[in-house]
Tab-separated table of C-alpha atoms in Angstrom:
chain	number	residue	atom	x	y	z
I	940	MET	CA	11.185	-2.802	-12.258
I	941	THR	CA	12.680	-0.092	-14.402
I	942	PHE	CA	15.398	-2.418	-15.708
I	943	ALA	CA	15.819	-6.078	-16.581
I	944	GLU	CA	17.179	-8.296	-13.836
I	945	LEU	CA	20.935	-8.370	-13.296
I	946	PRO	CA	22.775	-11.693	-13.303
I	947	ALA	CA	23.992	-12.911	-9.890
I	948	GLU	CA	27.533	-11.726	-10.600
I	949	PRO	CA	27.165	-8.639	-12.768
I	950	THR	CA	30.088	-6.978	-14.484
I	951	VAL	CA	30.177	-3.218	-13.915
I	952	ALA	CA	32.408	-1.571	-16.521
I	953	ILE	CA	33.554	2.012	-15.999
I	954	VAL	CA	35.061	3.570	-19.112
I	955	LEU	CA	38.290	5.582	-19.047
I	956	TYR	CA	39.814	7.713	-21.794
I	957	PRO	CA	42.536	10.377	-21.801
I	958	GLY	CA	41.335	13.571	-20.151
I	959	PHE	CA	38.286	12.126	-18.352
I	960	THR	CA	37.022	13.873	-15.201
I	961	SER	CA	37.957	11.755	-12.214
I	962	LEU	CA	34.958	12.300	-9.955
I	963	ASP	CA	32.634	11.381	-12.858
I	964	ALA	CA	34.184	7.903	-12.755
I	965	VAL	CA	34.845	7.486	-9.035
I	966	GLY	CA	31.423	8.599	-7.745
I	967	PRO	CA	29.636	5.793	-9.617
I	968	TYR	CA	32.507	3.409	-8.795
I	969	GLU	CA	32.165	3.962	-5.042
I	970	THR	CA	28.451	3.219	-5.188
I	971	LEU	CA	28.020	0.584	-7.937
I	972	SER	CA	31.063	-1.515	-7.015
I	973	ASN	CA	29.118	-2.377	-3.875
I	974	LEU	CA	26.265	-4.041	-5.762
I	975	PRO	CA	26.008	-7.591	-4.398
I	976	GLY	CA	28.221	-9.995	-6.356
I	977	ALA	CA	29.495	-7.283	-8.675
I	978	ARG	CA	32.838	-7.430	-10.405
I	979	THR	CA	33.903	-3.909	-11.303
I	980	VAL	CA	36.420	-3.158	-14.011
I	981	PHE	CA	37.876	0.058	-15.370
I	982	VAL	CA	38.047	-0.392	-19.118
I	983	ALA	CA	39.832	1.630	-21.802
I	984	ALA	CA	41.144	1.278	-25.345
I	985	ARG	CA	44.115	-0.565	-23.823
I	986	PRO	CA	44.765	-1.736	-20.262
I	987	GLY	CA	47.099	0.520	-18.308
I	988	PRO	CA	47.338	4.077	-17.006
I	989	VAL	CA	44.902	6.752	-18.183
I	990	THR	CA	45.401	10.365	-17.097
I	991	ASN	CA	42.590	12.766	-16.272
I	992	ASP	CA	41.696	16.262	-17.487
I	993	GLY	CA	43.712	17.981	-14.760
I	994	GLY	CA	46.801	15.913	-15.555
I	995	ALA	CA	47.665	15.031	-11.949
I	996	LEU	CA	45.449	11.983	-11.553
I	997	THR	CA	46.075	8.674	-13.278
I	998	LEU	CA	43.758	5.685	-12.963
I	999	VAL	CA	44.771	2.296	-14.247
I	1000	ALA	CA	42.428	0.527	-16.682
I	1001	GLY	CA	42.302	-3.117	-15.672
I	1002	ALA	CA	41.153	-4.245	-19.120
I	1003	GLY	CA	41.001	-3.217	-22.744
I	1004	PHE	CA	37.629	-2.875	-24.477
I	1005	GLU	CA	38.003	-6.192	-26.328
I	1006	GLU	CA	38.397	-8.001	-22.999
I	1007	VAL	CA	34.980	-6.820	-21.786
I	1008	PRO	CA	32.521	-7.821	-24.523
I	1009	ARG	CA	29.459	-8.375	-22.304
I	1010	PRO	CA	29.259	-5.888	-19.420
I	1011	ASP	CA	25.989	-5.714	-17.504
I	1012	VAL	CA	26.320	-2.129	-16.339
I	1013	VAL	CA	28.322	0.468	-18.269
I	1014	VAL	CA	29.219	3.922	-16.946
I	1015	VAL	CA	30.798	6.553	-19.212
I	1016	PRO	CA	32.337	9.533	-17.403
I	1017	GLY	CA	32.576	12.982	-18.922
I	1018	GLY	CA	35.421	15.360	-19.491
I	1019	PRO	CA	36.074	18.637	-21.290
I	1020	PRO	CA	34.301	18.415	-24.697
I	1021	GLU	CA	37.563	18.268	-26.694
I	1022	ASN	CA	38.655	15.208	-24.680
I	1023	VAL	CA	35.282	13.586	-25.198
I	1024	ALA	CA	35.527	14.232	-28.928
I	1025	ALA	CA	39.011	12.699	-29.041
I	1026	ALA	CA	37.732	9.593	-27.239
I	1027	ARG	CA	34.938	9.008	-29.732
I	1028	GLU	CA	36.912	6.787	-32.103
I	1029	ASP	CA	37.836	4.331	-29.330
I	1030	VAL	CA	34.736	4.429	-27.163
I	1031	VAL	CA	31.795	4.647	-29.579
I	1032	PRO	CA	32.356	1.332	-31.417
I	1033	TRP	CA	32.597	-0.511	-28.081
I	1034	LEU	CA	29.432	1.166	-26.749
I	1035	ARG	CA	27.602	0.008	-29.876
I	1036	ALA	CA	29.035	-3.511	-29.683
I	1037	VAL	CA	28.113	-4.080	-26.021
I	1038	ASP	CA	24.717	-2.383	-26.176
I	1039	PRO	CA	22.749	-5.589	-26.887
I	1040	TYR	CA	24.099	-7.113	-23.655
I	1041	THR	CA	23.822	-4.309	-21.103
I	1042	THR	CA	21.142	-4.085	-18.447
I	1043	VAL	CA	21.954	-0.412	-17.931
I	1044	THR	CA	24.109	1.963	-19.944
I	1045	ALA	CA	24.832	5.145	-18.010
I	1046	SER	CA	26.820	8.343	-18.258
I	1047	VAL	CA	27.894	11.219	-16.082
I	1048	CYS	CA	28.335	14.809	-17.281
I	1049	THR	CA	29.525	15.034	-20.902
I	1050	GLY	CA	29.767	11.221	-21.062
I	1051	SER	CA	26.243	11.409	-22.514
I	1052	LEU	CA	27.720	12.989	-25.649
I	1053	LEU	CA	29.460	9.650	-26.289
I	1054	LEU	CA	26.230	7.722	-25.722
I	1055	ALA	CA	24.551	10.082	-28.175
I	1056	ASP	CA	27.389	9.717	-30.685
I	1057	ALA	CA	26.866	5.962	-30.486
I	1058	GLY	CA	23.219	6.490	-31.439
I	1059	LEU	CA	21.975	5.129	-28.126
I	1060	LEU	CA	20.034	8.242	-27.137
I	1061	GLU	CA	18.202	8.727	-30.457
I	1062	GLY	CA	14.794	10.182	-29.636
I	1063	ARG	CA	15.375	9.782	-25.902
I	1064	ARG	CA	15.387	12.180	-22.956
I	1065	ALA	CA	18.865	12.739	-21.584
I	1066	THR	CA	20.996	15.162	-19.581
I	1067	THR	CA	24.612	16.306	-19.285
I	1068	HIS	CA	26.665	19.099	-17.704
I	1069	TRP	CA	24.559	22.293	-17.600
I	1070	LEU	CA	27.100	24.144	-19.745
I	1071	VAL	CA	26.554	21.863	-22.751
I	1072	LEU	CA	22.936	20.837	-22.223
I	1073	GLU	CA	21.620	22.524	-25.347
I	1074	HIS	CA	24.291	20.810	-27.445
I	1075	LEU	CA	22.577	17.472	-26.735
I	1076	ALA	CA	19.643	18.592	-28.874
I	1077	THR	CA	21.916	18.620	-31.926
I	1078	LEU	CA	22.631	14.922	-31.363
I	1079	GLY	CA	19.100	13.644	-31.807
I	1080	CYS	CA	17.913	13.533	-28.215
I	1081	PHE	CA	15.815	15.709	-25.906
I	1082	PRO	CA	17.878	17.614	-23.324
I	1083	VAL	CA	16.333	17.630	-19.865
I	1084	SER	CA	17.533	19.812	-17.008
I	1085	GLU	CA	17.294	17.183	-14.275
I	1086	ARG	CA	19.973	15.665	-12.058
I	1087	VAL	CA	19.432	12.101	-13.284
I	1088	VAL	CA	17.382	11.141	-16.349
I	1089	THR	CA	16.256	7.584	-17.122
I	1090	ASP	CA	14.844	6.644	-20.520
I	1091	GLY	CA	14.597	2.932	-21.135
I	1092	LYS	CA	17.841	1.360	-19.992
I	1093	TYR	CA	19.811	4.572	-20.603
I	1094	VAL	CA	20.566	6.676	-17.559
I	1095	THR	CA	22.317	10.024	-17.854
I	1096	ALA	CA	23.447	12.248	-14.989
I	1097	ALA	CA	24.204	15.966	-14.861
I	1098	GLY	CA	27.672	17.347	-14.175
I	1099	VAL	CA	30.445	15.544	-12.280
I	1100	SER	CA	29.086	15.084	-8.747
I	1101	ALA	CA	25.688	13.924	-10.053
I	1102	GLY	CA	27.254	10.514	-10.630
I	1103	ILE	CA	26.991	9.798	-6.900
I	1104	ASP	CA	23.233	10.397	-6.869
I	1105	MET	CA	22.933	8.363	-10.064
I	1106	GLY	CA	24.939	5.486	-8.619
I	1107	LEU	CA	22.775	5.290	-5.513
I	1108	GLY	CA	19.570	5.488	-7.533
I	1109	LEU	CA	20.803	2.719	-9.830
I	1110	ALA	CA	21.802	0.582	-6.838
I	1111	ALA	CA	18.232	0.903	-5.561
I	1112	GLU	CA	16.704	-0.063	-8.919
I	1113	LEU	CA	19.095	-2.936	-9.531
I	1114	ALA	CA	19.513	-4.398	-6.037
I	1115	GLY	CA	16.759	-2.886	-3.891
I	1116	GLU	CA	16.406	0.127	-1.634
I	1117	ARG	CA	17.953	-1.619	1.344
I	1118	VAL	CA	21.208	-2.214	-0.514
I	1119	ALA	CA	21.257	1.384	-1.730
I	1120	GLN	CA	20.616	2.719	1.768
I	1121	ARG	CA	23.463	0.591	3.149
I	1122	ILE	CA	25.819	2.009	0.545
I	1123	GLN	CA	24.625	5.553	1.211
I	1124	LEU	CA	25.182	5.177	4.955
I	1125	MET	CA	28.576	3.507	4.440
I	1126	ILE	CA	29.801	6.434	2.337
I	1127	GLU	CA	28.079	8.794	4.807
I	1128	TYR	CA	26.362	10.620	1.981
I	1129	ASP	CA	24.554	13.300	3.921
I	1130	PRO	CA	25.780	16.200	1.830
I	1131	ALA	CA	26.238	19.681	3.252
I	1132	PRO	CA	27.431	21.949	0.433
I	1133	PRO	CA	28.888	25.155	1.844
I	1134	PHE	CA	27.112	27.336	-0.729
I	1135	ARG	CA	23.952	27.441	-2.787
I	1136	ALA	CA	26.071	27.422	-5.925
I	1137	GLY	CA	25.677	23.923	-7.331
I	1138	SER	CA	23.383	24.666	-10.260
I	1139	PRO	CA	22.888	27.612	-12.600
I	1140	ALA	CA	19.471	28.104	-10.981
I	1141	THR	CA	20.907	28.625	-7.499
I	1142	ALA	CA	24.420	30.021	-8.023
I	1143	PRO	CA	25.079	33.770	-7.955
I	1144	ALA	CA	24.364	35.171	-11.436
I	1145	GLU	CA	27.889	36.538	-11.888
I	1146	ILE	CA	29.419	33.118	-11.217
I	1147	VAL	CA	27.090	31.529	-13.780
I	1148	GLN	CA	28.065	34.199	-16.269
I	1149	GLU	CA	31.780	33.711	-15.565
I	1150	LEU	CA	31.556	29.997	-16.243
I	1151	ARG	CA	29.500	30.523	-19.395
I	1152	GLU	CA	32.321	32.715	-20.676
I	1153	VAL	CA	35.058	30.259	-19.721
I	1154	GLY	CA	33.154	27.206	-20.879
I	1155	LEU	CA	33.994	23.719	-19.636
I	1156	GLY	CA	37.380	23.822	-17.985
I	1157	LEU	CA	38.113	26.037	-14.973
Q	992	MET	CA	41.260	34.117	8.112
Q	993	THR	CA	41.101	30.670	9.616
Q	994	PHE	CA	44.405	29.660	8.048
Q	995	ALA	CA	47.726	31.262	7.164
Q	996	GLU	CA	48.038	32.575	3.628
Q	997	LEU	CA	48.909	30.092	0.888
Q	998	PRO	CA	51.857	30.775	-1.400
Q	999	ALA	CA	50.999	31.796	-4.975
Q	1000	GLU	CA	51.672	28.287	-6.278
Q	1001	PRO	CA	50.677	25.951	-3.466
Q	1002	THR	CA	51.448	22.247	-3.495
Q	1003	VAL	CA	48.407	20.120	-2.661
Q	1004	ALA	CA	49.517	16.619	-1.652
Q	1005	ILE	CA	46.965	13.814	-1.507
Q	1006	VAL	CA	48.244	10.719	0.284
Q	1007	LEU	CA	47.739	7.215	-1.087
Q	1008	TYR	CA	48.378	3.877	0.641
Q	1009	PRO	CA	47.297	0.315	-0.132
Q	1010	GLY	CA	43.588	-0.186	0.572
Q	1011	PHE	CA	42.582	3.499	0.682
Q	1012	THR	CA	38.974	4.443	-0.149
Q	1013	SER	CA	38.934	6.065	-3.561
Q	1014	LEU	CA	36.208	8.679	-3.104
Q	1015	ASP	CA	37.975	9.921	0.057
Q	1016	ALA	CA	40.890	10.912	-2.162
Q	1017	VAL	CA	39.081	11.966	-5.336
Q	1018	GLY	CA	36.420	14.206	-3.725
Q	1019	PRO	CA	39.051	16.558	-2.261
Q	1020	TYR	CA	41.148	16.192	-5.441
Q	1021	GLU	CA	38.312	17.394	-7.681
Q	1022	THR	CA	37.805	20.481	-5.538
Q	1023	LEU	CA	41.278	21.433	-4.239
Q	1024	SER	CA	43.159	20.814	-7.491
Q	1025	ASN	CA	41.224	23.813	-8.797
Q	1026	LEU	CA	42.712	26.222	-6.267
Q	1027	PRO	CA	44.354	29.016	-8.281
Q	1028	GLY	CA	47.980	28.189	-9.094
Q	1029	ALA	CA	47.862	24.853	-7.320
Q	1030	ARG	CA	50.078	21.937	-8.232
Q	1031	THR	CA	48.412	18.739	-7.051
Q	1032	VAL	CA	50.348	15.539	-6.442
Q	1033	PHE	CA	49.305	12.091	-5.296
Q	1034	VAL	CA	52.022	10.952	-2.920
Q	1035	ALA	CA	52.768	7.529	-1.430
Q	1036	ALA	CA	55.630	5.586	0.111
Q	1037	ARG	CA	56.918	5.070	-3.422
Q	1038	PRO	CA	55.766	6.524	-6.754
Q	1039	GLY	CA	53.651	4.146	-8.808
Q	1040	PRO	CA	50.334	2.287	-8.661
Q	1041	VAL	CA	48.386	2.026	-5.385
Q	1042	THR	CA	45.253	-0.125	-5.229
Q	1043	ASN	CA	42.136	0.744	-3.234
Q	1044	ASP	CA	40.106	-1.160	-0.631
Q	1045	GLY	CA	37.802	-2.708	-3.204
Q	1046	GLY	CA	40.718	-3.972	-5.281
Q	1047	ALA	CA	39.387	-2.814	-8.656
Q	1048	LEU	CA	40.661	0.760	-8.611
Q	1049	THR	CA	44.313	1.715	-8.918
Q	1050	LEU	CA	45.550	5.285	-8.721
Q	1051	VAL	CA	49.115	6.158	-9.607
Q	1052	ALA	CA	51.173	8.072	-7.038
Q	1053	GLY	CA	53.141	10.701	-8.913
Q	1054	ALA	CA	55.740	11.031	-6.172
Q	1055	GLY	CA	57.208	9.275	-3.159
Q	1056	PHE	CA	57.001	10.927	0.259
Q	1057	GLU	CA	60.653	12.016	0.204
Q	1058	GLU	CA	60.019	13.952	-3.013
Q	1059	VAL	CA	57.375	16.139	-1.337
Q	1060	PRO	CA	59.024	17.578	1.771
Q	1061	ARG	CA	57.105	20.870	1.927
Q	1062	PRO	CA	53.477	20.505	0.863
Q	1063	ASP	CA	51.159	23.408	1.614
Q	1064	VAL	CA	47.937	21.410	1.816
Q	1065	VAL	CA	47.884	17.737	2.826
Q	1066	VAL	CA	44.844	15.462	2.518
Q	1067	VAL	CA	44.846	11.972	4.030
Q	1068	PRO	CA	42.043	9.680	2.818
Q	1069	GLY	CA	40.576	6.902	4.934
Q	1070	GLY	CA	40.094	3.223	4.388
Q	1071	PRO	CA	39.051	0.170	6.369
Q	1072	PRO	CA	40.791	0.419	9.781
Q	1073	GLU	CA	43.131	-2.530	9.116
Q	1074	ASN	CA	44.412	-0.793	5.963
Q	1075	VAL	CA	44.871	2.454	7.871
Q	1076	ALA	CA	46.807	0.593	10.573
Q	1077	ALA	CA	49.047	-1.030	7.966
Q	1078	ALA	CA	49.770	2.381	6.428
Q	1079	ARG	CA	50.905	3.886	9.715
Q	1080	GLU	CA	54.573	3.007	9.399
Q	1081	ASP	CA	54.905	4.757	6.028
Q	1082	VAL	CA	52.522	7.686	6.444
Q	1083	VAL	CA	52.962	8.852	10.056
Q	1084	PRO	CA	56.678	9.823	9.860
Q	1085	TRP	CA	56.001	11.886	6.744
Q	1086	LEU	CA	52.982	13.619	8.336
Q	1087	ARG	CA	55.200	14.575	11.276
Q	1088	ALA	CA	58.060	15.718	9.039
Q	1089	VAL	CA	55.908	17.974	6.852
Q	1090	ASP	CA	53.739	19.359	9.644
Q	1091	PRO	CA	55.894	22.468	10.272
Q	1092	TYR	CA	55.403	23.504	6.638
Q	1093	THR	CA	51.702	22.884	5.983
Q	1094	THR	CA	49.084	25.594	5.840
Q	1095	VAL	CA	46.341	22.985	6.235
Q	1096	THR	CA	46.553	19.308	7.131
Q	1097	ALA	CA	43.288	17.539	6.415
Q	1098	SER	CA	41.740	14.088	6.441
Q	1099	VAL	CA	38.641	12.324	5.224
Q	1100	CYS	CA	36.939	9.432	7.015
Q	1101	THR	CA	39.392	7.204	8.925
Q	1102	GLY	CA	42.290	9.255	7.582
Q	1103	SER	CA	41.997	11.198	10.856
Q	1104	LEU	CA	43.261	8.106	12.684
Q	1105	LEU	CA	46.596	8.646	10.906
Q	1106	LEU	CA	46.643	12.329	11.859
Q	1107	ALA	CA	45.949	11.284	15.449
Q	1108	ASP	CA	48.653	8.589	15.319
Q	1109	ALA	CA	51.074	11.285	14.215
Q	1110	GLY	CA	50.158	13.283	17.340
Q	1111	LEU	CA	48.708	16.132	15.303
Q	1112	LEU	CA	45.248	15.994	16.884
Q	1113	GLU	CA	46.398	15.884	20.537
Q	1114	GLY	CA	43.785	17.742	22.577
Q	1115	ARG	CA	41.942	18.849	19.454
Q	1116	ARG	CA	38.385	18.419	18.192
Q	1117	ALA	CA	38.193	16.028	15.251
Q	1118	THR	CA	35.863	13.729	13.343
Q	1119	THR	CA	35.959	10.538	11.271
Q	1120	HIS	CA	33.585	7.912	9.832
Q	1121	TRP	CA	30.583	7.552	12.166
Q	1122	LEU	CA	31.341	3.853	12.748
Q	1123	VAL	CA	34.695	4.584	14.417
Q	1124	LEU	CA	34.001	7.999	15.938
Q	1125	GLU	CA	34.340	6.872	19.543
Q	1126	HIS	CA	37.698	5.270	18.762
Q	1127	LEU	CA	39.134	8.747	18.178
Q	1128	ALA	CA	38.759	9.460	21.912
Q	1129	THR	CA	41.336	6.747	22.654
Q	1130	LEU	CA	43.855	8.661	20.524
Q	1131	GLY	CA	43.967	11.813	22.620
Q	1132	CYS	CA	41.468	13.973	20.786
Q	1133	PHE	CA	37.822	14.959	21.192
Q	1134	PRO	CA	35.457	13.222	18.752
Q	1135	VAL	CA	32.830	15.508	17.291
Q	1136	SER	CA	29.850	14.310	15.269
Q	1137	GLU	CA	29.970	16.994	12.589
Q	1138	ARG	CA	30.509	16.741	8.851
Q	1139	VAL	CA	33.673	18.852	8.826
Q	1140	VAL	CA	35.635	19.859	11.925
Q	1141	THR	CA	38.343	22.545	11.952
Q	1142	ASP	CA	40.703	22.968	14.912
Q	1143	GLY	CA	43.683	25.173	14.215
Q	1144	LYS	CA	45.100	24.168	10.855
Q	1145	TYR	CA	43.762	20.608	11.156
Q	1146	VAL	CA	40.584	19.845	9.256
Q	1147	THR	CA	38.902	16.464	9.526
Q	1148	ALA	CA	35.859	15.284	7.577
Q	1149	ALA	CA	33.323	12.544	8.298
Q	1150	GLY	CA	32.962	9.429	6.125
Q	1151	VAL	CA	33.944	9.183	2.448
Q	1152	SER	CA	31.649	11.650	0.641
Q	1153	ALA	CA	32.269	14.358	3.288
Q	1154	GLY	CA	35.559	15.079	1.546
Q	1155	ILE	CA	33.682	16.977	-1.161
Q	1156	ASP	CA	32.067	19.340	1.358
Q	1157	MET	CA	35.432	19.685	3.095
Q	1158	GLY	CA	37.236	20.466	-0.150
Q	1159	LEU	CA	34.775	23.202	-1.061
Q	1160	GLY	CA	34.905	24.707	2.430
Q	1161	LEU	CA	38.705	24.702	2.311
Q	1162	ALA	CA	38.689	26.277	-1.134
Q	1163	ALA	CA	36.579	29.112	0.285
Q	1164	GLU	CA	38.881	29.645	3.274
Q	1165	LEU	CA	42.066	29.445	1.222
Q	1166	ALA	CA	41.069	31.221	-1.985
Q	1167	GLY	CA	37.811	33.018	-1.271
Q	1168	GLU	CA	34.121	32.238	-1.608
Q	1169	ARG	CA	34.001	33.203	-5.253
Q	1170	VAL	CA	36.596	30.577	-6.175
Q	1171	ALA	CA	34.779	27.945	-4.123
Q	1172	GLN	CA	31.444	28.796	-5.732
Q	1173	ARG	CA	32.988	28.524	-9.206
Q	1174	ILE	CA	34.310	25.065	-8.353
Q	1175	GLN	CA	30.970	24.014	-6.871
Q	1176	LEU	CA	29.082	25.131	-9.978
Q	1177	MET	CA	31.653	23.513	-12.290
Q	1178	ILE	CA	31.221	20.132	-10.564
Q	1179	GLU	CA	27.468	20.803	-10.434
Q	1180	TYR	CA	27.386	19.966	-6.744
Q	1181	ASP	CA	23.686	20.329	-6.081
Q	1182	PRO	CA	23.270	16.991	-4.353
Q	1183	ALA	CA	20.016	15.042	-4.459
Q	1184	PRO	CA	20.507	11.857	-2.429
Q	1185	PRO	CA	17.767	9.361	-3.239
Q	1186	PHE	CA	17.230	8.441	0.425
Q	1187	ARG	CA	17.478	9.954	3.864
Q	1188	ALA	CA	20.076	7.364	4.765
Q	1189	GLY	CA	23.346	9.272	4.797
Q	1190	SER	CA	23.931	9.465	8.545
Q	1191	PRO	CA	23.115	7.251	11.520
Q	1192	ALA	CA	20.700	9.971	12.684
Q	1193	THR	CA	18.615	9.815	9.506
Q	1194	ALA	CA	19.016	6.261	8.156
Q	1195	PRO	CA	16.464	3.546	8.978
Q	1196	ALA	CA	17.400	2.037	12.361
Q	1197	GLU	CA	17.791	-1.484	10.966
Q	1198	ILE	CA	20.302	-0.310	8.361
Q	1199	VAL	CA	22.320	1.458	11.061
Q	1200	GLN	CA	22.247	-1.716	13.149
Q	1201	GLU	CA	23.295	-3.855	10.170
Q	1202	LEU	CA	26.321	-1.680	9.510
Q	1203	ARG	CA	27.272	-1.590	13.196
Q	1204	GLU	CA	27.357	-5.391	13.086
Q	1205	VAL	CA	29.372	-5.575	9.872
Q	1206	GLY	CA	31.709	-2.733	10.836
Q	1207	LEU	CA	33.708	-0.832	8.241
Q	1208	GLY	CA	33.656	-2.746	4.970
Q	1209	LEU	CA	30.421	-3.538	3.146
């Protein structure tokens, strides 16, 4: 086993903060909320509505951080770096406080910057959105260009949509391959991207260059 | 062009109803909200919070149906069939009322059952979640086992995660391949499913059988 055993009724906590990227949170939600016995909760500085980076999507946090002191699985979504930086003050102390109790602490996209800020990735391999991968090195960890990176109980995924692959992989590690395969078939995850444009290695060079110039934020 | 031309500032309306499946809505959101000039709105019978099938995720509808009389792009997410049936009374009249104005009317998963109920798929090719595909035939359309099916201006996607592929394909048709490739690279959609279990054709036979027995709902 890669991870310690989950309790029979694990709490899966998905973090929200103003300006998060919605698919970063919902991909892992749609997979990990189907872990057997799991109670899933969206958690934020305060319970209530939290609006995403685009401004048109609002998810409701069911609990404030102080109401979820012992989550078993934590997922931190990413967002544009300025939103992540603004979330630091609220999110980092909670990540530190719950760390002794988690079986897995995970992130998607730039969510790993918050894990790193909390000191959880010190000396570890980790990943993030391709546009900020090198920035991870300045935070005391080793950036790895892989879709999902596991180091100890810390699991980091690449940009946005990588949270779905991460969620299924975690489901397999935590509850067995059969459970993960059921979830994958239920969400009919047999992806057929219309273009070979999903990574800087495969996308047309001019598109990669365009995004490098724009930075994170379309 | 497969579709008519979009206006310069298109309205993308994503429908919510109690018990919808969250990834069905958020996959298309994360792609189509990045169409140039687009205003995206989550729309429901009434503005305000709408809770998903799992019960732990609540999205806020920014507008009621009567506030969005002329959307350019409509996306209807799916959900367990009983939730879709319960939504019919609210959603179907609006789908009919806005149909003369849409450039594209789309669905993910069992959302196509609502399009069919509205009479929009009469005599057309369409798809849905693999577990209810044959049911579509009873609603006057021709079920097709493909990930994304386009017939006229009606675009239907297979189960849950297929909404991401559909959103990117639509972005290409509506705004050009370059825009779609930018979105794909920004969400780093270079999928790496951990198993070959995403369709009934590839999943282990016993998992397919298990899900057929359970039906829609894990």
